[in-house]
Structure formats: C-alpha cells, structure tokens
mmCIF file of C-alpha atoms in Angstrom:
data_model
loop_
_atom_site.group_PDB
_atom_site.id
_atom_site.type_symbol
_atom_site.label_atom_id
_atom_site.label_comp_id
_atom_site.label_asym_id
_atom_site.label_seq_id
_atom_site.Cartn_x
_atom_site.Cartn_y
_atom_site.Cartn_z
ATOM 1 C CA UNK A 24 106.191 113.795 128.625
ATOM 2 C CA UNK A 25 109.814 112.911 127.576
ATOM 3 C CA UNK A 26 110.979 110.596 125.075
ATOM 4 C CA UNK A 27 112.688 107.895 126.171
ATOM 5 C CA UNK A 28 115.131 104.940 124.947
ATOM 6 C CA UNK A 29 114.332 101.630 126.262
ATOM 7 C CA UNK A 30 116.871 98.631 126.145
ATOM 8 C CA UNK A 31 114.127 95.684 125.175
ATOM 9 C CA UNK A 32 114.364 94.108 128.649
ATOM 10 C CA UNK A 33 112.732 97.588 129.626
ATOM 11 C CA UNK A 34 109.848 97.421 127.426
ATOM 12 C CA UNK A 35 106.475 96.565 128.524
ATOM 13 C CA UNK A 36 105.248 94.092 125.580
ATOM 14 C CA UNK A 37 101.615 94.447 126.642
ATOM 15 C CA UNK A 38 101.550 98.147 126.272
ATOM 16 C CA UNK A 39 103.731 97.953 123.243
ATOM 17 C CA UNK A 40 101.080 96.146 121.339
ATOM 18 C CA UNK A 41 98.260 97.688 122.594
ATOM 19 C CA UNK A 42 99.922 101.025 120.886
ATOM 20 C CA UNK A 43 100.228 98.984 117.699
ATOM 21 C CA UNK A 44 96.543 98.135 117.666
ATOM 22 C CA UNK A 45 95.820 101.752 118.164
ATOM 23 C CA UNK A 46 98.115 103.556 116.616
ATOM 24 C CA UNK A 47 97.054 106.090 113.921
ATOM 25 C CA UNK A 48 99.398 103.923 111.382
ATOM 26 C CA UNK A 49 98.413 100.246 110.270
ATOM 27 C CA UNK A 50 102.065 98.689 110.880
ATOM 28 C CA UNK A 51 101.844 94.761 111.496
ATOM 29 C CA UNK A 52 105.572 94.051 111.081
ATOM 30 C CA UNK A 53 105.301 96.367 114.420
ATOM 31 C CA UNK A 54 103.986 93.837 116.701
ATOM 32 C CA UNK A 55 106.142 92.376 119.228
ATOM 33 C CA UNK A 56 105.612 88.440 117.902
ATOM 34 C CA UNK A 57 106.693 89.944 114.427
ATOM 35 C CA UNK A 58 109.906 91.475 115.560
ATOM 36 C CA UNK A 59 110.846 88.675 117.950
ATOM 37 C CA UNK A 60 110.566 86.634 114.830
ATOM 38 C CA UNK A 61 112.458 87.959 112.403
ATOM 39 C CA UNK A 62 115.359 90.180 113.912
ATOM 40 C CA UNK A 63 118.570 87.995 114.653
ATOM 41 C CA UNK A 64 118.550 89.656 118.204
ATOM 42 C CA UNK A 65 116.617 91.884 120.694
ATOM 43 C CA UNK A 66 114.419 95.259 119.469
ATOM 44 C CA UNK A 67 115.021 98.379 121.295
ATOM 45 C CA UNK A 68 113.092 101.751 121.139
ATOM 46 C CA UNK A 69 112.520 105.182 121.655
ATOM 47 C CA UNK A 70 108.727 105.165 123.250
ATOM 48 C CA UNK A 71 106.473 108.423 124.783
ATOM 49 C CA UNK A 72 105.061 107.144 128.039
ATOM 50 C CA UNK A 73 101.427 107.577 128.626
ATOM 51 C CA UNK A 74 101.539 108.712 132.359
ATOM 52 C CA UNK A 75 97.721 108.052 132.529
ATOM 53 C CA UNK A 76 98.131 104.658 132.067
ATOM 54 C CA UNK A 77 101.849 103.210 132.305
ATOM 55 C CA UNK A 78 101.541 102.451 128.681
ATOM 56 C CA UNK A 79 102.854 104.172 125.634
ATOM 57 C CA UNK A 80 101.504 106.860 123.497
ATOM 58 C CA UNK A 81 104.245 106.882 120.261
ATOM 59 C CA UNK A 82 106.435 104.005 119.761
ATOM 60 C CA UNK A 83 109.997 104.124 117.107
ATOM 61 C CA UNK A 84 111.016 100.287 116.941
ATOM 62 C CA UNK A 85 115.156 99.801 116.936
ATOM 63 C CA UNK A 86 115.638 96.556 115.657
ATOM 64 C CA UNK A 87 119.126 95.702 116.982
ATOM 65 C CA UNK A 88 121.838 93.167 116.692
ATOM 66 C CA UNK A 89 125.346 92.647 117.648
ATOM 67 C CA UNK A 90 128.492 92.838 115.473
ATOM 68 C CA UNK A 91 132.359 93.210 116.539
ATOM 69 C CA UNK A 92 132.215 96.527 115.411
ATOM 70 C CA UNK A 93 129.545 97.679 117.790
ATOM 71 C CA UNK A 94 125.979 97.483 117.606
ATOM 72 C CA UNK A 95 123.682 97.664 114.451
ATOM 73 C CA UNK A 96 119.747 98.818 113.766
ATOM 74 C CA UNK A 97 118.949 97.122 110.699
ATOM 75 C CA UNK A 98 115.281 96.373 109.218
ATOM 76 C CA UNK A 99 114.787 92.664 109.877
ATOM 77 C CA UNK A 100 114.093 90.689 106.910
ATOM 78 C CA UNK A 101 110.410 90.299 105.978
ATOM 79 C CA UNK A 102 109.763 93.509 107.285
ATOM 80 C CA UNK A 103 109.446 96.165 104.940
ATOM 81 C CA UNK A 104 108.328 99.187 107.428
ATOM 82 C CA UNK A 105 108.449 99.691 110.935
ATOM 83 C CA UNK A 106 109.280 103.779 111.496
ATOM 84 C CA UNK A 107 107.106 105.826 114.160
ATOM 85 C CA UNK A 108 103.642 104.765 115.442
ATOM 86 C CA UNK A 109 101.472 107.323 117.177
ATOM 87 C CA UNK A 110 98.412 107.487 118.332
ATOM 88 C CA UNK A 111 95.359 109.833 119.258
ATOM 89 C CA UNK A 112 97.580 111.326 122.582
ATOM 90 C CA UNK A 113 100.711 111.186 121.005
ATOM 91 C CA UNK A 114 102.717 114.488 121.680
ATOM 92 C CA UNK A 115 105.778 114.270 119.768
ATOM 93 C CA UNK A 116 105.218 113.489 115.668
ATOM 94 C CA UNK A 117 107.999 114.384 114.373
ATOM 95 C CA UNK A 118 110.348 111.142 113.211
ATOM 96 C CA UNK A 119 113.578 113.663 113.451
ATOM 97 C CA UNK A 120 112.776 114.023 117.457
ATOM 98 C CA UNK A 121 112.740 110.284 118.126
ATOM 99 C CA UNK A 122 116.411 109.957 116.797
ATOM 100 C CA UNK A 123 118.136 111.977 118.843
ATOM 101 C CA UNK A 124 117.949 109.227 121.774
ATOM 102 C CA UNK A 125 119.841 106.842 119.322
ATOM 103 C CA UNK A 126 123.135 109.058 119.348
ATOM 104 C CA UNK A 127 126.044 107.224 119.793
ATOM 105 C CA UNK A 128 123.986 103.553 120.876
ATOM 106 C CA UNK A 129 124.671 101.916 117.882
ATOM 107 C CA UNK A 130 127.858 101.807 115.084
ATOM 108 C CA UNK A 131 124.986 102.085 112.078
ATOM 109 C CA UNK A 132 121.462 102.330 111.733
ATOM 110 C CA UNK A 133 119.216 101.664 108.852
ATOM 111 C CA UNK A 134 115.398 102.729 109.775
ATOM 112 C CA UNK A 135 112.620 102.170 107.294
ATOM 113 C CA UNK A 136 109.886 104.264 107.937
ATOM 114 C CA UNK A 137 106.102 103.221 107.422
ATOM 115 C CA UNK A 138 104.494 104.936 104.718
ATOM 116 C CA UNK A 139 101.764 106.570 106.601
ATOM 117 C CA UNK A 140 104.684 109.053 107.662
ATOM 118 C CA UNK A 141 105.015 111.717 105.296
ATOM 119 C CA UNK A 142 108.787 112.636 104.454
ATOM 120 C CA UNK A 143 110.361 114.488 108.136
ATOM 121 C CA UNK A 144 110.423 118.214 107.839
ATOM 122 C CA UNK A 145 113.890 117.762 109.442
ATOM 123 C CA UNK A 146 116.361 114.905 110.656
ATOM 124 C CA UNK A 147 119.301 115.150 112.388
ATOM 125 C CA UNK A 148 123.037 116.379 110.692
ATOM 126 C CA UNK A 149 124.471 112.878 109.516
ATOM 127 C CA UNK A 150 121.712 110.901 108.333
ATOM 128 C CA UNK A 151 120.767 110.037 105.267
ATOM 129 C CA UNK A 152 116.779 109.870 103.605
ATOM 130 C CA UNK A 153 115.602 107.356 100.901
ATOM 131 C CA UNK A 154 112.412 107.119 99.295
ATOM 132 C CA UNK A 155 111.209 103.928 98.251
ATOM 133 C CA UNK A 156 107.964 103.001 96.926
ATOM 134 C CA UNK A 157 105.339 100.319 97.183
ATOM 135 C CA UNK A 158 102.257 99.693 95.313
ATOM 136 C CA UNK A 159 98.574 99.405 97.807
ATOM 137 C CA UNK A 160 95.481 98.563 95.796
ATOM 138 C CA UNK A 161 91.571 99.502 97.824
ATOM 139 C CA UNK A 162 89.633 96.863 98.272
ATOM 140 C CA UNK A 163 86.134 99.027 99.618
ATOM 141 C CA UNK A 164 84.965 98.586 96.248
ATOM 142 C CA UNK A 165 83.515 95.510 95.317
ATOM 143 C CA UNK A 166 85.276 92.641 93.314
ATOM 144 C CA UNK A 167 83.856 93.499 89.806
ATOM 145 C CA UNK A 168 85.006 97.016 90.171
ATOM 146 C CA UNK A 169 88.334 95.749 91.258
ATOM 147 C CA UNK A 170 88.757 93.569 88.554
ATOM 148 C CA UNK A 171 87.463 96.209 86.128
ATOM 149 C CA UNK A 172 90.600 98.068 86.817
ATOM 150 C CA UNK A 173 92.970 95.579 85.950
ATOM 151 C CA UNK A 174 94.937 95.434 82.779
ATOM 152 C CA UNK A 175 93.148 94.098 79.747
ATOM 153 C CA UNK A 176 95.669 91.261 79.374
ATOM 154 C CA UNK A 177 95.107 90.515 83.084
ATOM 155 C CA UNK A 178 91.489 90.530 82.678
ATOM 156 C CA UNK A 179 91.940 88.280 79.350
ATOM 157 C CA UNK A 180 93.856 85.871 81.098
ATOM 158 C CA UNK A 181 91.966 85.369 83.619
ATOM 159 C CA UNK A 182 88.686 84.880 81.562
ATOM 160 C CA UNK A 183 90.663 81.831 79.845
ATOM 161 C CA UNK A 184 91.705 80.645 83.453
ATOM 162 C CA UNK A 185 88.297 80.231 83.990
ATOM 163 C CA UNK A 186 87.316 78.828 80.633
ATOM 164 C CA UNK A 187 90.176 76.136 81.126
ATOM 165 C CA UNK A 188 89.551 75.672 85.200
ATOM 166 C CA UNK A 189 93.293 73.680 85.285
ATOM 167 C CA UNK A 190 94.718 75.096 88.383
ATOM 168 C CA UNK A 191 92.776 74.774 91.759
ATOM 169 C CA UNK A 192 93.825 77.199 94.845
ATOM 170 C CA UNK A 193 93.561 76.045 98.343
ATOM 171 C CA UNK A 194 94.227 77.571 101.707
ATOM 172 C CA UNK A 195 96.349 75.337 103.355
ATOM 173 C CA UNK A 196 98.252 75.875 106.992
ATOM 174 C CA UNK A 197 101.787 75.776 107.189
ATOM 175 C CA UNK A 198 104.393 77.427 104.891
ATOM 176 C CA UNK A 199 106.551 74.707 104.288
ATOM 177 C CA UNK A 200 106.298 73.542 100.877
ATOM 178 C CA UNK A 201 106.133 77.545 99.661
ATOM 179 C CA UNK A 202 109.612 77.903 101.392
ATOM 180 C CA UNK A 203 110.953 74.853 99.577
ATOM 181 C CA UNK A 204 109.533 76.028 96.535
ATOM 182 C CA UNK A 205 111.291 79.554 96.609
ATOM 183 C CA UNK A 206 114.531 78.376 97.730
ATOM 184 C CA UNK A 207 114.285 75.763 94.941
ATOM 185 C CA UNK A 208 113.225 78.127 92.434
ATOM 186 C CA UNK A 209 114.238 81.177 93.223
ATOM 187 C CA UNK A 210 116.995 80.631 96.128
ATOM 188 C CA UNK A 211 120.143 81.266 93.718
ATOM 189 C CA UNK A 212 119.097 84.403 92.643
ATOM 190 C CA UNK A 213 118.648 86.745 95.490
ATOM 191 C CA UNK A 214 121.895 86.870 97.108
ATOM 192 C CA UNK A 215 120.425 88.490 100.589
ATOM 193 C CA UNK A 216 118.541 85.112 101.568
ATOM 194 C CA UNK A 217 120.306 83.705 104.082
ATOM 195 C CA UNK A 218 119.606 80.592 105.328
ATOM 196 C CA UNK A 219 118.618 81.494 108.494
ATOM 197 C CA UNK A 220 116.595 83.843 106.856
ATOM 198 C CA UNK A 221 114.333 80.959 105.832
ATOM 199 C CA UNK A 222 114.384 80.152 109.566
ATOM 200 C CA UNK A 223 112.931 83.211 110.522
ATOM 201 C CA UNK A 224 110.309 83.131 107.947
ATOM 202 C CA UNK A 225 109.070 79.588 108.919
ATOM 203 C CA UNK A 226 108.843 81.452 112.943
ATOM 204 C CA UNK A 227 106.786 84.645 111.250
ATOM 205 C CA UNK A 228 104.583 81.867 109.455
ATOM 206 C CA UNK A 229 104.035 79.747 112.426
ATOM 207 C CA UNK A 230 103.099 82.993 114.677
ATOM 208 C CA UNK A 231 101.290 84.546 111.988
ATOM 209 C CA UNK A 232 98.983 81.416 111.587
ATOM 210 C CA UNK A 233 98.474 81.031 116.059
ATOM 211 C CA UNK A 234 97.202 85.078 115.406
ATOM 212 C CA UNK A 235 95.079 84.190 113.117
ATOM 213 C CA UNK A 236 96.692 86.583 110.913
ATOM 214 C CA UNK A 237 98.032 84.791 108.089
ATOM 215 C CA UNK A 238 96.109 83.985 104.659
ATOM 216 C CA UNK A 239 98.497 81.269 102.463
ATOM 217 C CA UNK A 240 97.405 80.056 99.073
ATOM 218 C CA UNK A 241 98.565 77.345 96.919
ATOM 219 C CA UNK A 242 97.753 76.905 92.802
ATOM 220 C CA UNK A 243 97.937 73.313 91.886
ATOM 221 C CA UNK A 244 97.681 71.405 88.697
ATOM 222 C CA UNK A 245 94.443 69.607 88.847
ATOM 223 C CA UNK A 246 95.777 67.167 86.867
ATOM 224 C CA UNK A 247 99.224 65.915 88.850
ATOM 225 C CA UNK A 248 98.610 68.106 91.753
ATOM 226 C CA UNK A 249 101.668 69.794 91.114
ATOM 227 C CA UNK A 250 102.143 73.082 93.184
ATOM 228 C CA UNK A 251 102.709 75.579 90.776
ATOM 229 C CA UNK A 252 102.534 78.564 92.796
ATOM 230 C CA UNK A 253 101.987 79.970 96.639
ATOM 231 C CA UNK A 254 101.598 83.192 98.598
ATOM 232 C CA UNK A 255 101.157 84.064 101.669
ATOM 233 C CA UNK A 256 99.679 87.110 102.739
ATOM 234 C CA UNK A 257 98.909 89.037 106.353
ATOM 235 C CA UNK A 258 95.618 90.305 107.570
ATOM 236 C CA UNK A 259 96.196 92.932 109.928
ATOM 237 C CA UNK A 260 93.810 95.576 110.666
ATOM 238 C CA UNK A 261 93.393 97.108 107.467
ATOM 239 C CA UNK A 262 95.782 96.191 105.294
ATOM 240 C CA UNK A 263 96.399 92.816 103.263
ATOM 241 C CA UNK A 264 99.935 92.114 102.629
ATOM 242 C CA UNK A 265 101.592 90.366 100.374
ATOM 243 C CA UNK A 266 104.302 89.164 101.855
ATOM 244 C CA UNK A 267 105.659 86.520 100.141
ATOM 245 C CA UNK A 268 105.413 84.226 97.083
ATOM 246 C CA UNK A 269 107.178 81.469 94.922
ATOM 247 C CA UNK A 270 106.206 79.753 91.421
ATOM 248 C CA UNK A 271 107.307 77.568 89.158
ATOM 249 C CA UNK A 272 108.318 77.763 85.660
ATOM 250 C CA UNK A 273 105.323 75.878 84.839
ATOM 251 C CA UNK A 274 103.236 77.752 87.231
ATOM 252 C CA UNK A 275 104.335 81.593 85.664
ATOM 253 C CA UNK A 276 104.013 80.181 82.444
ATOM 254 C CA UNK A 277 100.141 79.082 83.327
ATOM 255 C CA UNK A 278 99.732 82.265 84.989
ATOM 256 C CA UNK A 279 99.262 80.966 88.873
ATOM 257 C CA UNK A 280 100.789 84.156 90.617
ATOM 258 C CA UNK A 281 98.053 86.399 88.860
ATOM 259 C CA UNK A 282 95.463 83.995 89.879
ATOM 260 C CA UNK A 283 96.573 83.504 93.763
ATOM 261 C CA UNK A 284 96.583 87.477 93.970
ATOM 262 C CA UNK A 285 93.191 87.162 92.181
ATOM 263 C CA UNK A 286 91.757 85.016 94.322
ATOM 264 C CA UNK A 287 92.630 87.088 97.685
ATOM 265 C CA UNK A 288 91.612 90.103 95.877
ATOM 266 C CA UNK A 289 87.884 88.729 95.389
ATOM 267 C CA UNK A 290 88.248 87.244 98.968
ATOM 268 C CA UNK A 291 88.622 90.286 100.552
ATOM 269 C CA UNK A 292 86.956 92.978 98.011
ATOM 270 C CA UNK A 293 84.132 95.237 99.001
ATOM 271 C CA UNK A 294 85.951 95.367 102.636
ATOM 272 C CA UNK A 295 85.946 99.148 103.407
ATOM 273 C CA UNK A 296 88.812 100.328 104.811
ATOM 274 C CA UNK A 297 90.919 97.541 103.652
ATOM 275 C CA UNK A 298 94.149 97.880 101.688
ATOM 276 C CA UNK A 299 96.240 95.677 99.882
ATOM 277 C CA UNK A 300 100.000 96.550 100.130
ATOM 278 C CA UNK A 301 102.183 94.501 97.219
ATOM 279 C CA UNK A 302 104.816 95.478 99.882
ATOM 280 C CA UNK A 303 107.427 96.437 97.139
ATOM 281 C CA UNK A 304 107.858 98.441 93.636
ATOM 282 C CA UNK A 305 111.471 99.426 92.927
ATOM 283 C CA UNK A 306 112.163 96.787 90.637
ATOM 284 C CA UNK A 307 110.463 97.988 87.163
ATOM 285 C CA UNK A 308 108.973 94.630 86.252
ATOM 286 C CA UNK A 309 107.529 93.674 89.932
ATOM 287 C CA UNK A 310 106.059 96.962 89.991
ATOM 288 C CA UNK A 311 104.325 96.548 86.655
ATOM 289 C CA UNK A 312 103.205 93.772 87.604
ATOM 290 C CA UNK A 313 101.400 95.429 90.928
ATOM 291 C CA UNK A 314 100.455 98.039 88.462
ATOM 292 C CA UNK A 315 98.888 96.142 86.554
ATOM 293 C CA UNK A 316 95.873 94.794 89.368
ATOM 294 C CA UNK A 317 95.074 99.477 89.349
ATOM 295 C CA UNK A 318 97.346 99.285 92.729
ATOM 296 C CA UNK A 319 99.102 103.029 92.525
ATOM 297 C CA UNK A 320 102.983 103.922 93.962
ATOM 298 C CA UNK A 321 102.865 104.887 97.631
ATOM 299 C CA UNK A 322 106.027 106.625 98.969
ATOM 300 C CA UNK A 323 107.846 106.003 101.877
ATOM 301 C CA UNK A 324 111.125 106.768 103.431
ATOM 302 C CA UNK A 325 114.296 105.299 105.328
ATOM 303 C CA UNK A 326 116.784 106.850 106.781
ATOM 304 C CA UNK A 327 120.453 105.679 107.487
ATOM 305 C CA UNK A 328 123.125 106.905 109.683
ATOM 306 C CA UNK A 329 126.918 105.208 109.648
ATOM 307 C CA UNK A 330 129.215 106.147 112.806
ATOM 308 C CA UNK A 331 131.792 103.038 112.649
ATOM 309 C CA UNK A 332 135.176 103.798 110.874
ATOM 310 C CA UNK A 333 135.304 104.546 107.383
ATOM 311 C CA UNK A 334 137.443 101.149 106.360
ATOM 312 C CA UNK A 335 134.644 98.960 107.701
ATOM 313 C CA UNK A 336 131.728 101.074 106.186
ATOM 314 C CA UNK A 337 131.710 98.495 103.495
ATOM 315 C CA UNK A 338 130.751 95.195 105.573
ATOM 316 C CA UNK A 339 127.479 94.025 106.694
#
C-alpha cells in the first residue's frame, strides 16, 4: 500500500490513536490530545493505510503552523519526539521514504525522531541529521536495586532526607502552582518560553490528568508549607516521563528535585517493562544529574530541511 500525505482534516483520529497504542514505538507526545495541545496549529502526516481495516499501519506526525513565509513543521514545545510509528503490518520502515511526500508542502521542517528509530540508512538530498541524546533509567528491577545504582552522594543525601523527614511530597491535581513556580523561578532564563507556551502546557496538563496519564508531585516544607519543588511526569504505556519540573532556591538547596524523582522512582520500580525517560541530556550538568539516578545516554535523531530564501533562513 502507498504512502500517503494527509492534510489533518483528512485524518481519521480514531485510527490514528489506535496506531499509537500499538505501534512498535512507545511515543505519547504522539497521541492526537497531545499534539492538539501543544502545536500552535493543525498536525499533518504522512500515514500507510491498513486496507484491512480503514485504519493505519505506520504513522510520521507533521506538526504544522503558518508563517508569511509559507508553512512550517516544527516540534511543538513539550514534545521532545514524535518521528515514525509502525507497527506489526507496517510495510514501509524506512524514515527517508516517509519524507518524500513532504516535498515542497512546507518552507522548513524540523522533525525529531523518537529514539526507538535507529539513525536512517538514507534521507533525502537537502536535509540535515542531528543526534541528540536523552537519558532512560529501567525500572523492572525493584526499588532497592534502583537505588543501589545511584551515586553515593545521591544515596547519602537521601539517607539524611530521611533522617531529617522536613519536606513532605504529595500528588496533587492541577499544574498550576508548578507553572507559576517555573516562570517565577526559572522564566527569565530560557529565552524559548513563550508565554503562550505556558498556555499550552496548562492544556497538555489538563488532558493529561482527564487520561489518566499524568503523575504531578509537589515537595513542601513541613514546617511553612512552602512548595519547594514540583514535577510532573507522564505514564504512558511503558515509559515514565519526566516532563517537566521547577524548584526553588530553597528547595535545590534542600535537595527536593532529587527527592520528587526519588519518590516516582520507588513508585513505579519493579514494573517490568517500564522506562523512565529524563526526556533530555545535552546540557552537561542536567545530564549528570540524570546520570547520576544509573539512567544511561539513549540516542536519537532529527532531521531538518530549509526551502524558504536564504535572507529569511535566520527567523523563526
């Protein structure tokens, strides 16, 4: 069967998730409530029909959006992978044969692949490949194993967390007050968080939750109550992400961020199958940090194409 390129008013939503839950690849920033969420406009893709059913056997999410130079496919913020998904019937594997639909559709394009996809064997003259990294940490073993493997200055710390018992997590709902507390904290410093960018977290969080999807902690001081530190994390199949996180001052200095991702990891240990994805690793000190709970580098790849004029190349 053909590949083909569906415009997103053209795609069937029920069989596109149904090849998410099945596909060979654990993707959750695949499904459809995901995407509608955090891309500023419609997703497109390049899909292999299943003729048996009317469904799809291989999905390639295009994430797309207007600009006045033409349109753009650009990874949606809070969505580190998205690439091909295939699954037992799938026909066509190869990421390079999925891009040739794209040609000429859109002015740039900026895929991120999942990192179940092993580098392509071949793409298509004018685009460009990336690796990137994250770190994923098992969790089939169980917790005291886990913990085993962390750092000795983890481990250390943690023993005195306990000894001390000054921070209390809870599992609370909504994302609110972890939004308020990155963009208090931390908003000045990364220049790509947009405030509408905030929006479209508070949408993923709210979605997340009504899938039953979403884990969020918060560390507080036991003694004002403070909120020191939050994360929230995805449960999707089998992987636990850790999607995103905030902390004080106060709360680094007491160590909350070690013991929210802690606390998840002795939630979920002696899961087989299970994986937790840090969901990043090219900044040197985040990734020591990741590093430093035994989680190991995983590669994975993106792959960029510009077509626009050369004297706009440099907008976004």
């Amino acid at each position: 069967m053909p590949l083909r390129y569906l415009a997103h008013s053209f795609i069937d939503r029920a069989a596109w998730d149904d090849c998410v839950r099945a596909a060979e690849q654990v993707v959750p920033y695949a499904q459809s409530g995901w995407l509608d969420a955090t891309n500023a406009g419609p997703f497109d893709a390049v899909v292999e029909p299943d003729p048996s059913n009317g469904g799809y056997r291989s999905i390639l999410p295009v994430p797309t959006q207007r600009r006045l130079w033409g349109r753009e496919a650009l990874q949606p913020p809070f969505t580190q992978q998205l690439g091909l998904l295939t699954t037992a019937g799938s026909q066509h594997r190869e990421v390079g044969e999925y891009l040739a639909p794209l040609k000429g559709e859109y002015a740039r394009l900026h895929l991120q692949l999942n990192d179940a996809t092993p580098v392509p064997a071949a793409v298509p003259t004018g685009w460009q490949l990336t690796e990137r990294r994250t770190y994923h940490l098992p969790l089939a073993a169980d917790y005291e194993a886990i913990r085993a493997g962390y750092c000795a200055d983890y481990r250390r710390r943690l023993r005195q967390l306990g000894e001390r018992a000054n921070i209390s997590i809870q599992e609370v709902a909504g994302a609110d007050a972890l939004v308020r507390l990155f963009q208090r904290e931390k908003g000045g410093e990364v220049g790509g968080m947009k405030q509408e960018y905030y929006q479209r977290l508070q949408r993923l969080s709210e979605w997340l939750h009504g899938q039953g999807q979403s884990l969020l902690l918060h560390a507080h001081a036991t003694d004002t109550a403070e909120l020191l530190a939050g994360a929230l994390f995805v449960r999707y199949r089998g992987r636990l992400v850790y999607l995103f996180a905030a902390a004080t001052p106060a709360g680094k200095k007491a160590a909350a961020p070690l013991l929210l991702l802690d606390e998840a990891i002795r939630c979920h240990a002696a899961t087989p199958g299970l994986v937790l994805d840090f969901e990043g690793g090219m900044i040197p000190s985040i990734a020591r940090f990741f590093a430093n709970f035994g989680a190991r580098p995983v590669p994975y790849y993106t792959l960029t194409q510009t077509t626009r004029p050369w004297y706009l190349t440099w907008m976004r």
